[in-house]
mmCIF file of C-alpha atoms in Angstrom:
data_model
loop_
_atom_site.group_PDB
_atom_site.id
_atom_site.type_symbol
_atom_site.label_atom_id
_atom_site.label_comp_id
_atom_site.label_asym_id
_atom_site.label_seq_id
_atom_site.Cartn_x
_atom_site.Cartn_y
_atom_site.Cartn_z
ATOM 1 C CA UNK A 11 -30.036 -60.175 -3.042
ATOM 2 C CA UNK A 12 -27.842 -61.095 0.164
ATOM 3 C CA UNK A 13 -29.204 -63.035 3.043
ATOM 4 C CA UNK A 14 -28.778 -59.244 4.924
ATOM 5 C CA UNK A 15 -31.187 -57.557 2.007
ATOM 6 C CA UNK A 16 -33.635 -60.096 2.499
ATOM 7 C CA UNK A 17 -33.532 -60.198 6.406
ATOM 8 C CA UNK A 18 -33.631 -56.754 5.877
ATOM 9 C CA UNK A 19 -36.709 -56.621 3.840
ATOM 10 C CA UNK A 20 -38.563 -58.875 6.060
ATOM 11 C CA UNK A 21 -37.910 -56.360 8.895
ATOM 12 C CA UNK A 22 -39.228 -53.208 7.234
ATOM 13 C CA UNK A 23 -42.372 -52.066 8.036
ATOM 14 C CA UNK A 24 -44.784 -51.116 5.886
ATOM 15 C CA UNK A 25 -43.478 -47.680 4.149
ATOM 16 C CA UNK A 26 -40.303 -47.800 6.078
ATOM 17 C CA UNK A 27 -37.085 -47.937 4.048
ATOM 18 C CA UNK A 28 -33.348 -47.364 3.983
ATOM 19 C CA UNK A 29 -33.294 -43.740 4.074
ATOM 20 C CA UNK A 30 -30.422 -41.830 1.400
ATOM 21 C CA UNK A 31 -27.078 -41.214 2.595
ATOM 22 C CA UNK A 32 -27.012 -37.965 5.150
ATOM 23 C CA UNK A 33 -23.961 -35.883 3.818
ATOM 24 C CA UNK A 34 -22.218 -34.600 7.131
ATOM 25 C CA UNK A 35 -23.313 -31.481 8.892
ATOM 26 C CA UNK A 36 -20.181 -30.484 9.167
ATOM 27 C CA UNK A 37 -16.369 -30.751 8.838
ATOM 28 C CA UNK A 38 -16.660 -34.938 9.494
ATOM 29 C CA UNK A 39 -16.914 -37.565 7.651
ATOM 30 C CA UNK A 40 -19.857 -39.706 7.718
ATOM 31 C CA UNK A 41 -17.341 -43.159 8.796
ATOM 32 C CA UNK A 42 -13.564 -43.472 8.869
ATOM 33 C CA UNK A 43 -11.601 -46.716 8.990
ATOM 34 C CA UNK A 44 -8.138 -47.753 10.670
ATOM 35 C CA UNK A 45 -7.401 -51.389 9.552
ATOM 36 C CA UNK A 46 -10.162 -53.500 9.073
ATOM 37 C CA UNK A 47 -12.149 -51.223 11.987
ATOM 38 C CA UNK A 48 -14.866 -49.077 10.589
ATOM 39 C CA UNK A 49 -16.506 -46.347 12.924
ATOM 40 C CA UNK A 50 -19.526 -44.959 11.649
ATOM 41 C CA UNK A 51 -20.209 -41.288 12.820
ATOM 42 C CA UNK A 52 -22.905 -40.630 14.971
ATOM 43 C CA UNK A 53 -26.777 -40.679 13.243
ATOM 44 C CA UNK A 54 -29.685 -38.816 14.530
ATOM 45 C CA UNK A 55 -33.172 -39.568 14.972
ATOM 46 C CA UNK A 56 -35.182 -39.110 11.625
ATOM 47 C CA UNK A 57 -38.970 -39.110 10.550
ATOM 48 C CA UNK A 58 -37.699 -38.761 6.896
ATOM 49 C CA UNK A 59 -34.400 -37.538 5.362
ATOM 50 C CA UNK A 60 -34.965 -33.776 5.455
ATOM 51 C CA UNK A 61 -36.838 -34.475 8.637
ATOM 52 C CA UNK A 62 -35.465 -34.800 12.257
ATOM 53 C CA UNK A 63 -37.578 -36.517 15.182
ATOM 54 C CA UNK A 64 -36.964 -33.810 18.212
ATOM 55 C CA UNK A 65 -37.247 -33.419 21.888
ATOM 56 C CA UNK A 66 -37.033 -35.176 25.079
ATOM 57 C CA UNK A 67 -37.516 -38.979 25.022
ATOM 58 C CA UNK A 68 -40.626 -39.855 27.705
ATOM 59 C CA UNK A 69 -41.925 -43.258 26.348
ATOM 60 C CA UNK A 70 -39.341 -46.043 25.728
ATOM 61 C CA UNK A 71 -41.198 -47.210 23.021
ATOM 62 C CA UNK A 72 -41.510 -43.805 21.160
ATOM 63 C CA UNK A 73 -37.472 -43.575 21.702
ATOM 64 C CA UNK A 74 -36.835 -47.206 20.238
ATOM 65 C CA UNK A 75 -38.834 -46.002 16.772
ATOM 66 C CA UNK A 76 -36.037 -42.949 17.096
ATOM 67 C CA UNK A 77 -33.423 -45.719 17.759
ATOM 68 C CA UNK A 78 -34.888 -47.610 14.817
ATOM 69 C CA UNK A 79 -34.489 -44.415 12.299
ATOM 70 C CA UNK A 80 -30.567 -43.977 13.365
ATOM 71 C CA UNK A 81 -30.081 -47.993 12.406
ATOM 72 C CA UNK A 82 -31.571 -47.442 8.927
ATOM 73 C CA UNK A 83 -29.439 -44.464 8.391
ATOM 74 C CA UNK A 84 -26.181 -46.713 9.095
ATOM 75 C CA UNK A 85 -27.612 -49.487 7.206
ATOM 76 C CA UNK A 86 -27.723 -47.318 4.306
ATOM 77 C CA UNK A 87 -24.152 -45.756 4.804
ATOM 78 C CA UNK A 88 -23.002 -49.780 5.035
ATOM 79 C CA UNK A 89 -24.587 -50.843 1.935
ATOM 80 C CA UNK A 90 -23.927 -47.928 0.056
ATOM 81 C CA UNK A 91 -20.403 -46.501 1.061
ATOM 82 C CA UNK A 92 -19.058 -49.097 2.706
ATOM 83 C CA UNK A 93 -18.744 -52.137 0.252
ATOM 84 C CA UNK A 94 -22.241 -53.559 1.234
ATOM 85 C CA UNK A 95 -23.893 -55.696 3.919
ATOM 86 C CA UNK A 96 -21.693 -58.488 2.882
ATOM 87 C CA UNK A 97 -18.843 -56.851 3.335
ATOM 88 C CA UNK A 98 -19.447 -56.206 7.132
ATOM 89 C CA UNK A 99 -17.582 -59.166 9.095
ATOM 90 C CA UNK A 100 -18.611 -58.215 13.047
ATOM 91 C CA UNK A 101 -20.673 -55.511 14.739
ATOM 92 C CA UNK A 102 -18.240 -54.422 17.876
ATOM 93 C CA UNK A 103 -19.528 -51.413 19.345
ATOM 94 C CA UNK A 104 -23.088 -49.596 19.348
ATOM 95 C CA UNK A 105 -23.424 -46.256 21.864
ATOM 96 C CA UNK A 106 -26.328 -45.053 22.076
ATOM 97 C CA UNK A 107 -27.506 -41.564 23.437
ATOM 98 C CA UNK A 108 -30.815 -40.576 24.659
ATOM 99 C CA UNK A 109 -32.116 -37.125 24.628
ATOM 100 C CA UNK A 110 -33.689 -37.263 28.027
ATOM 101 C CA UNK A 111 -34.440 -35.802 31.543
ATOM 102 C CA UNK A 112 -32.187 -36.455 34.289
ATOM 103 C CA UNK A 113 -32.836 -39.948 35.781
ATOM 104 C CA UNK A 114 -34.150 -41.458 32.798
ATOM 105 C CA UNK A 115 -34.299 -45.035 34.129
ATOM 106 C CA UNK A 116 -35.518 -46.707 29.656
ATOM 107 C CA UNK A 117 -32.339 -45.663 28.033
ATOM 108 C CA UNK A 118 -31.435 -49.653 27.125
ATOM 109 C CA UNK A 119 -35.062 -50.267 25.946
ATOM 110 C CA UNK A 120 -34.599 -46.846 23.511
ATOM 111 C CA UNK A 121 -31.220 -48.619 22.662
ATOM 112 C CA UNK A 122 -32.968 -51.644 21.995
ATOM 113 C CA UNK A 123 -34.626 -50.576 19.110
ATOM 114 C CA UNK A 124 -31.231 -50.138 16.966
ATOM 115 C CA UNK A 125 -29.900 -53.055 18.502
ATOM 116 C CA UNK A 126 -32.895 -55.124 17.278
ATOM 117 C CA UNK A 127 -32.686 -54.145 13.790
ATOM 118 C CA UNK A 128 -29.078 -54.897 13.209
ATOM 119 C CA UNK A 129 -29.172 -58.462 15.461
ATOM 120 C CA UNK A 130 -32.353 -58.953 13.210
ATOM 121 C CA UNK A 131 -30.449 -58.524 9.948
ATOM 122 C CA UNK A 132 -26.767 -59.749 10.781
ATOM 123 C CA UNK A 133 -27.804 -62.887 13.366
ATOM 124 C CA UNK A 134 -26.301 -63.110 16.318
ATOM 125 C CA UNK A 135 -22.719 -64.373 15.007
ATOM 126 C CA UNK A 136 -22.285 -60.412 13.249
ATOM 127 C CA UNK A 137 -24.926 -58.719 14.631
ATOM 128 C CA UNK A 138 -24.503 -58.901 18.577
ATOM 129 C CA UNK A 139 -22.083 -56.282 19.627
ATOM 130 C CA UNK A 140 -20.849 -54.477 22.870
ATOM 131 C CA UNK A 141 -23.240 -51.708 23.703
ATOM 132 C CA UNK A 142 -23.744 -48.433 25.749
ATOM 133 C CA UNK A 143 -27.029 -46.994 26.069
ATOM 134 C CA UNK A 144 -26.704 -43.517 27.687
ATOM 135 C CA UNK A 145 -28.888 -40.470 28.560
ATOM 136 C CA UNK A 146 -28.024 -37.525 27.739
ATOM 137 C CA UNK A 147 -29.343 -33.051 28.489
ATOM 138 C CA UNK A 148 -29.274 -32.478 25.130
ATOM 139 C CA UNK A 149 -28.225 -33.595 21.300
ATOM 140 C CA UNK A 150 -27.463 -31.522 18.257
ATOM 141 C CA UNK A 151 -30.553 -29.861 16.638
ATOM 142 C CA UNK A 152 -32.382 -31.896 19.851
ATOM 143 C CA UNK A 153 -32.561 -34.915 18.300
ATOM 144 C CA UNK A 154 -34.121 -37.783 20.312
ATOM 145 C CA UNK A 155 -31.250 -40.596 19.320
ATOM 146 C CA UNK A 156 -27.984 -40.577 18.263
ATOM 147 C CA UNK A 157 -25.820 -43.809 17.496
ATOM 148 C CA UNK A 158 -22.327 -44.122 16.820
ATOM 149 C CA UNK A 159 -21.196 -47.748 15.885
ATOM 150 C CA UNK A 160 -17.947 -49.263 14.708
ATOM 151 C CA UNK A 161 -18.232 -52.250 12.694
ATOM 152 C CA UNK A 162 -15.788 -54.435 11.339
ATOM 153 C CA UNK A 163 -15.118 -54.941 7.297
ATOM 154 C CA UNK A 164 -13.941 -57.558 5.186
ATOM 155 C CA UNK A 165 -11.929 -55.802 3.014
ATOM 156 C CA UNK A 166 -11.841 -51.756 4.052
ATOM 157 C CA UNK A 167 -10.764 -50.784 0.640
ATOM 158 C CA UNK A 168 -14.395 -51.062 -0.728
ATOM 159 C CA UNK A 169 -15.250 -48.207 1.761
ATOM 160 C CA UNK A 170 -15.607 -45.060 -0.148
ATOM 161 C CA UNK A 171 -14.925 -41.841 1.360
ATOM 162 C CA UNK A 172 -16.515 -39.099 0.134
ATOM 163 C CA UNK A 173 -15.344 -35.533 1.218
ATOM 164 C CA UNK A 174 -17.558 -32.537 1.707
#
């Protein structure tokens, strides 16, 4: 076990755990890479795998969990598609988008909660990235959170597409 997996381990919560790899809802794939540059398709807000955690985000705190879900579900496309945890060398980008009412002033505290997880697992030297934390009138299938993240690997050949 990696220094990641155990960080990682510490950091779950009771009965939480990295959720199975979402197959794409569509004609996407789930991350592409150019170079060493790996951007990881957007992830919504789940309660479990077959469940989705809907509607408008009104408590920042409620919206971080959400936020929390979409970093598991990269975690898991990282360590399982992508060559691993160790094979991540920097965390560049993170945008995050809230499901939310006009005016929403908590979108970086909802963001926070994906951002905490990763900095949490990676340290600050990988973890910390550039970020955007953005509210939004609507997601697909009115998810509360989506993330979209592009991460950079060691060695981009261990990345396994998968087609659908």
């Amino acid at each position: 076990m990696g220094v990641v997996d155990e960080r990682l381990s510490s950091a779950l919560a009771e009965g939480e755990a990295l959720p199975p790899v979402a197959p794409p809802g569509g004609h996407y794939l789930p991350f592409s890479c150019a170079g060493n540059l790996c951007y990881l398709s957007g992830y919504i807000s789940r309660s479990t795998p077959d469940d989705l955690l809907v509607g408008k985000v009104k408590d920042a705190g409620v919206g971080a969990a959400a936020a929390r879900t979409c970093a598991l579900g990269h975690l898991a496309l990282l360590r399982d598609r992508c060559g691993g945890f160790d094979n991540v060398a920097c965390w560049h980008k993170v945008t995050v988008f809230v499901n939310a009412e006009s005016g929403y002033p908590d979108s970086p505290a909802v963001a926070n909660g994906y951002t905490d997880l990763i900095v949490t697992c990676f340290g600050s030297e990988i973890g910390q990235h550039a970020r955007s934390a953005v509210s939004v009138a609507g997601l697909p299938f009115n998810a509360m959170v989506e993330v979209e993240a592009v991460v950079e690997l060691v060695d981009p050949t261990l990345a396994k597409r998968v087609y659908g």
